[in-house]
Tab-separated table of C-alpha atoms in Angstrom:
chain	number	residue	atom	x	y	z
A	1	MET	CA	-6.030	10.231	10.061
A	2	LYS	CA	-2.754	11.524	11.420
A	3	LYS	CA	-0.580	13.615	9.516
A	4	ILE	CA	2.903	12.291	8.856
A	5	ILE	CA	5.854	14.769	9.711
A	6	PHE	CA	8.075	14.270	6.646
A	7	THR	CA	11.391	13.694	8.642
A	8	TYR	CA	14.064	10.969	8.516
A	9	LEU	CA	12.763	7.781	10.063
A	10	SER	CA	15.175	5.496	11.592
A	11	ILE	CA	14.817	1.767	11.018
A	12	LEU	CA	16.834	-0.620	13.208
A	13	CYS	CA	17.638	-3.550	11.134
A	14	LEU	CA	19.217	-6.347	13.344
A	15	PHE	CA	20.719	-8.896	11.211
A	16	GLY	CA	22.732	-11.252	12.851
A	17	CYS	CA	23.945	-12.106	16.466
A	18	SER	CA	26.694	-13.875	18.323
A	19	SER	CA	27.514	-14.567	21.718
A	20	ASN	CA	30.122	-15.258	23.957
A	21	ASP	CA	30.685	-16.243	27.672
A	22	THR	CA	29.514	-12.861	29.228
A	23	GLU	CA	26.984	-11.176	26.633
A	24	GLU	CA	24.979	-11.345	23.486
A	25	GLN	CA	26.520	-9.090	20.769
A	26	LEU	CA	24.133	-7.683	17.943
A	27	ASN	CA	25.165	-6.343	14.487
A	28	LEU	CA	23.279	-3.300	13.963
A	29	ILE	CA	22.324	-1.142	10.883
A	30	ASN	CA	20.142	1.937	10.673
A	31	ILE	CA	18.052	2.371	7.743
A	32	GLN	CA	17.098	6.185	7.248
A	33	ILE	CA	13.846	6.751	5.094
A	34	ASP	CA	13.890	10.318	3.272
A	35	LEU	CA	10.633	11.498	2.734
A	36	ASP	CA	11.231	14.993	1.617
A	37	GLN	CA	10.182	14.273	-2.104
A	38	VAL	CA	6.582	13.128	-1.318
A	39	GLU	CA	5.417	15.909	0.693
A	40	GLU	CA	2.456	16.275	-1.191
A	41	TYR	CA	1.297	12.963	0.225
A	42	SER	CA	1.401	13.963	3.725
A	43	ASN	CA	-1.953	13.969	4.810
A	44	ASP	CA	-2.593	10.369	2.890
A	45	TYR	CA	-0.570	8.189	4.978
A	46	GLU	CA	0.617	7.130	8.417
A	47	TYR	CA	3.771	5.318	9.364
A	48	THR	CA	2.032	1.934	9.803
A	49	ASP	CA	0.920	2.268	5.868
A	50	PHE	CA	4.734	1.291	5.119
A	51	MET	CA	5.328	-2.158	4.265
A	52	VAL	CA	9.087	-3.944	4.291
A	53	LYS	CA	10.090	-6.993	2.356
A	54	VAL	CA	13.521	-8.223	2.213
A	55	TYR	CA	14.606	-10.372	-0.674
A	56	ASP	CA	17.906	-12.293	-1.149
A	57	THR	CA	17.871	-12.219	-5.058
A	58	LYS	CA	17.325	-9.824	-7.459
A	59	GLU	CA	14.871	-12.341	-9.336
A	60	ASP	CA	12.737	-12.764	-5.855
A	61	TYR	CA	12.422	-8.992	-5.704
A	62	PHE	CA	11.272	-8.658	-9.049
A	63	ASN	CA	8.776	-11.295	-8.379
A	64	GLU	CA	7.938	-10.609	-4.957
A	65	VAL	CA	8.251	-14.206	-3.756
A	66	ASN	CA	10.390	-15.883	-1.285
A	67	ALA	CA	10.989	-12.694	1.099
A	68	VAL	CA	13.465	-13.542	3.890
A	69	PHE	CA	11.641	-10.761	6.043
A	70	SER	CA	8.139	-9.144	5.926
A	71	GLY	CA	6.745	-6.521	8.523
A	72	ASN	CA	5.164	-3.041	8.655
A	73	ILE	CA	6.775	0.296	10.078
A	74	ASP	CA	5.283	0.573	13.346
A	75	ALA	CA	3.622	3.630	14.681
A	76	THR	CA	6.813	5.351	15.759
A	77	GLY	CA	8.400	5.202	12.303
A	78	LYS	CA	10.809	2.039	12.867
A	79	ILE	CA	11.111	-1.467	12.343
A	80	SER	CA	13.600	-4.255	13.861
A	81	ILE	CA	14.689	-6.877	11.367
A	82	SER	CA	16.477	-9.953	13.251
A	83	GLU	CA	16.356	-12.669	10.903
A	84	ASN	CA	19.800	-13.698	11.212
A	85	LEU	CA	20.588	-12.337	7.633
A	86	GLU	CA	24.022	-12.795	6.304
A	87	GLU	CA	26.454	-9.938	6.049
A	88	LYS	CA	25.841	-9.100	2.111
A	89	SER	CA	23.443	-6.919	0.116
A	90	TYR	CA	19.930	-7.505	-0.133
A	91	TYR	CA	16.971	-6.090	-2.124
A	92	VAL	CA	14.558	-3.978	0.018
A	93	ASP	CA	11.126	-2.923	-0.702
A	94	ILE	CA	9.793	-0.189	1.451
A	95	TYR	CA	6.317	0.815	0.072
A	96	THR	CA	2.770	1.715	1.008
A	97	GLU	CA	0.028	-0.843	0.613
A	98	ASP	CA	-1.450	0.702	-2.085
A	99	LYS	CA	1.959	0.873	-3.835
A	100	VAL	CA	2.073	4.762	-4.438
A	101	LEU	CA	4.895	5.468	-2.450
A	102	SER	CA	7.871	3.296	-2.189
A	103	ASN	CA	11.701	2.803	-2.859
A	104	TRP	CA	11.185	1.800	-6.391
A	105	GLU	CA	13.404	3.282	-8.660
A	106	VAL	CA	14.739	2.904	-12.181
A	107	ILE	CA	18.185	2.089	-11.535
A	108	ASP	CA	20.812	-0.352	-11.962
A	109	LEU	CA	20.041	-2.862	-9.218
A	110	ASP	CA	23.875	-3.973	-9.425
A	111	VAL	CA	25.067	-0.680	-7.822
A	112	ASP	CA	24.210	0.599	-4.738
A	113	ALA	CA	20.987	2.448	-4.914
A	114	SER	CA	17.697	2.766	-3.031
A	115	ASN	CA	16.404	-0.650	-3.629
A	116	ILE	CA	19.686	-2.064	-2.314
A	117	ILE	CA	20.663	-2.335	1.697
A	118	LYS	CA	23.753	-3.665	2.468
A	119	PHE	CA	23.735	-5.448	5.763
A	120	SER	CA	26.999	-5.286	7.631
A	121	PRO	CA	28.483	-4.981	11.051
A	122	ALA	CA	27.953	-1.567	12.532
A	123	ASN	CA	30.278	-0.264	15.217
A	124	THR	CA	27.943	2.733	16.191
A	125	ASN	CA	24.130	3.381	15.947
A	126	GLU	CA	24.990	6.522	13.811
A	127	SER	CA	25.803	4.553	10.645
A	128	TYR	CA	22.779	5.144	8.403
A	129	SER	CA	21.764	4.128	4.917
A	130	THR	CA	19.512	6.531	3.527
A	131	VAL	CA	16.422	5.246	1.410
A	132	TYR	CA	14.521	7.664	-0.701
A	133	MET	CA	10.424	7.441	-1.001
A	134	THR	CA	8.999	8.552	-4.427
A	135	ASP	CA	5.713	7.703	-6.179
A	136	HIS	CA	7.347	6.480	-9.308
A	137	ARG	CA	6.040	3.030	-8.398
A	138	ARG	CA	2.327	3.947	-9.354
A	139	LEU	CA	3.601	3.494	-13.037
A	140	VAL	CA	3.834	-0.060	-12.683
A	141	GLY	CA	0.993	-2.298	-13.747
A	142	ASN	CA	-1.189	-2.566	-16.895
A	143	TRP	CA	-2.752	0.307	-18.537
A	144	SER	CA	-5.512	0.256	-21.098
A	145	PHE	CA	-5.675	2.303	-24.169
A	146	LEU	CA	-8.325	5.146	-23.657
A	147	SER	CA	-7.894	7.638	-26.333
A	148	TYR	CA	-5.417	10.118	-28.467
A	149	GLU	CA	-4.380	13.286	-26.703
A	150	GLN	CA	-2.632	14.474	-29.833
A	151	ILE	CA	-1.801	12.921	-33.295
A	152	SER	CA	1.491	13.308	-35.424
A	153	ASN	CA	0.455	14.369	-38.901
A	154	ASP	CA	3.571	12.838	-40.281
A	155	ASN	CA	1.979	9.505	-39.589
A	156	GLU	CA	-0.882	8.617	-41.667
A	157	GLU	CA	-1.160	5.128	-40.523
A	158	ARG	CA	-1.337	3.643	-36.781
A	159	THR	CA	-1.624	0.735	-35.216
A	160	ASP	CA	-4.537	-0.069	-32.612
A	161	LYS	CA	-3.378	0.287	-29.469
A	162	VAL	CA	-4.488	-2.373	-27.160
A	163	PHE	CA	-2.672	-1.868	-23.534
A	164	LEU	CA	0.638	-0.838	-22.221
A	165	SER	CA	2.248	-2.801	-19.557
A	166	ILE	CA	4.762	-1.235	-17.206
A	167	ASN	CA	6.873	-3.703	-15.136
A	168	LYS	CA	9.139	-3.884	-11.929
A	169	GLU	CA	12.237	-5.061	-13.599
A	170	TYR	CA	12.341	-1.501	-15.649
A	171	THR	CA	10.704	-2.757	-18.811
A	172	ALA	CA	7.483	-1.937	-20.642
A	173	THR	CA	5.417	-3.354	-23.245
A	174	SER	CA	3.034	-1.920	-25.683
A	175	TYR	CA	0.786	-4.385	-26.922
A	176	GLU	CA	-1.030	-3.324	-30.619
A	177	THR	CA	-2.529	-4.811	-33.879
A	178	TYR	CA	-2.049	-3.718	-37.275
A	179	ASP	CA	-3.477	-5.285	-40.555
A	180	GLY	CA	-4.471	-8.427	-38.904
A	181	VAL	CA	-0.842	-8.761	-36.865
A	182	ALA	CA	-0.714	-8.569	-33.368
A	183	TYR	CA	2.380	-6.660	-32.278
A	184	GLN	CA	4.813	-6.199	-28.867
A	185	LEU	CA	6.828	-3.335	-28.732
A	186	HIS	CA	9.464	-3.768	-25.810
A	187	PHE	CA	10.941	-0.711	-24.027
A	188	LYS	CA	13.502	-0.411	-21.384
A	189	LEU	CA	12.581	2.239	-18.922
A	190	LEU	CA	15.608	4.776	-18.268
A	191	GLY	CA	14.232	6.826	-15.433
A	192	ASN	CA	12.364	10.050	-14.941
A	193	GLY	CA	9.601	8.468	-17.194
A	194	TYR	CA	11.747	8.242	-20.254
A	195	LEU	CA	11.915	5.018	-22.126
A	196	GLU	CA	13.849	3.470	-25.134
A	197	LEU	CA	12.511	1.316	-27.607
A	198	VAL	CA	14.573	-2.169	-27.725
A	199	THR	CA	12.667	-4.434	-30.035
A	200	ILE	CA	9.446	-4.916	-32.338
A	201	GLN	CA	7.922	-8.241	-32.445
A	202	PRO	CA	7.239	-10.203	-34.528
A	203	SER	CA	9.132	-7.947	-37.094
A	204	PRO	CA	9.205	-4.299	-37.671
A	205	ASP	CA	9.208	-5.005	-41.331
A	206	ASN	CA	5.311	-4.109	-41.905
A	207	TYR	CA	4.828	-2.177	-38.782
A	208	PRO	CA	3.567	1.358	-39.963
A	209	VAL	CA	6.383	3.377	-38.177
A	210	ASN	CA	9.775	1.729	-38.958
A	211	GLN	CA	11.875	3.960	-36.679
A	212	THR	CA	11.558	5.725	-33.630
A	213	SER	CA	10.258	9.465	-33.243
A	214	THR	CA	12.890	12.162	-32.649
A	215	GLN	CA	10.683	13.048	-29.442
A	216	ASP	CA	11.529	11.521	-26.420
A	217	LEU	CA	9.412	8.413	-25.296
A	218	VAL	CA	7.969	9.545	-21.960
A	219	VAL	CA	5.351	8.137	-19.572
A	220	GLN	CA	3.821	10.164	-16.794
A	221	ILE	CA	0.681	9.968	-14.532
A	222	GLU	CA	-1.396	13.346	-14.271
A	223	GLN	CA	-3.383	14.647	-11.842
A	224	ASP	CA	-6.317	12.830	-13.608
A	225	GLY	CA	-4.930	9.643	-12.404
A	226	LEU	CA	-4.516	8.684	-16.420
A	227	LEU	CA	-1.179	7.704	-17.967
A	228	TYR	CA	0.216	9.747	-20.826
A	229	PHE	CA	2.464	8.294	-23.233
A	230	THR	CA	4.331	10.157	-26.031
A	231	ASN	CA	5.341	7.394	-28.190
A	232	TYR	CA	7.658	6.241	-30.890
A	233	SER	CA	5.141	7.622	-33.634
A	234	GLY	CA	5.125	11.144	-32.116
A	235	ASP	CA	1.791	10.409	-30.913
A	236	ASN	CA	0.555	11.379	-27.538
A	237	VAL	CA	-1.601	8.230	-26.133
A	238	VAL	CA	-3.994	7.985	-23.196
A	239	TYR	CA	-4.167	4.949	-21.004
A	240	VAL	CA	-6.419	4.048	-18.079
A	241	ARG	CA	-5.417	1.712	-15.250
A	242	ASN	CA	-6.744	-1.724	-15.564
């Protein structure tokens, strides 16, 4: 397999055109992909493994429907988009087909970030929007409970863990049961694997842990491919991908 040289990739995005009596004018913007953060994957992917999808709305981006453009980066590391897109911001997915590498980041999509590309007229070919590739997106998906790596002695009662769901819209839900009651614990992703407990449903009243641990809530994938969750009760829980 061809080894990727991890340098900036220039992607030419042609999003609108107009014509006059003499020549056609193209509005041009370059997208520059920064792969410096994922050099450890340099032998695993070729340029053509990267897919690009452009969405008009945040909801379409999260649900991965109604893409206004879809295509693959070519062997030279470039792609041309000429879908007559309006001059506005779009939600852009750039990712490998296995969804390990991508520009998915836990950020506020209402601000300028890697998930948003603003298409606007460019006077020269030297105006770049930089998009950073990471391996954070591999957290997204459903993870079945496997075992405990470490148990907090301060908490004698525990729920039976079922599975953990981590979602593209920067939320996570832990599905658990205790004393015949099914619980859902909803979290907000904060970035770098950190979570914040938002709510316990149907009610936290009979849940064996009525407040979060003083420890940070963290999810991370280790080299064994398993997901480790330092959770709200101070336990280290291990999950395997469904």
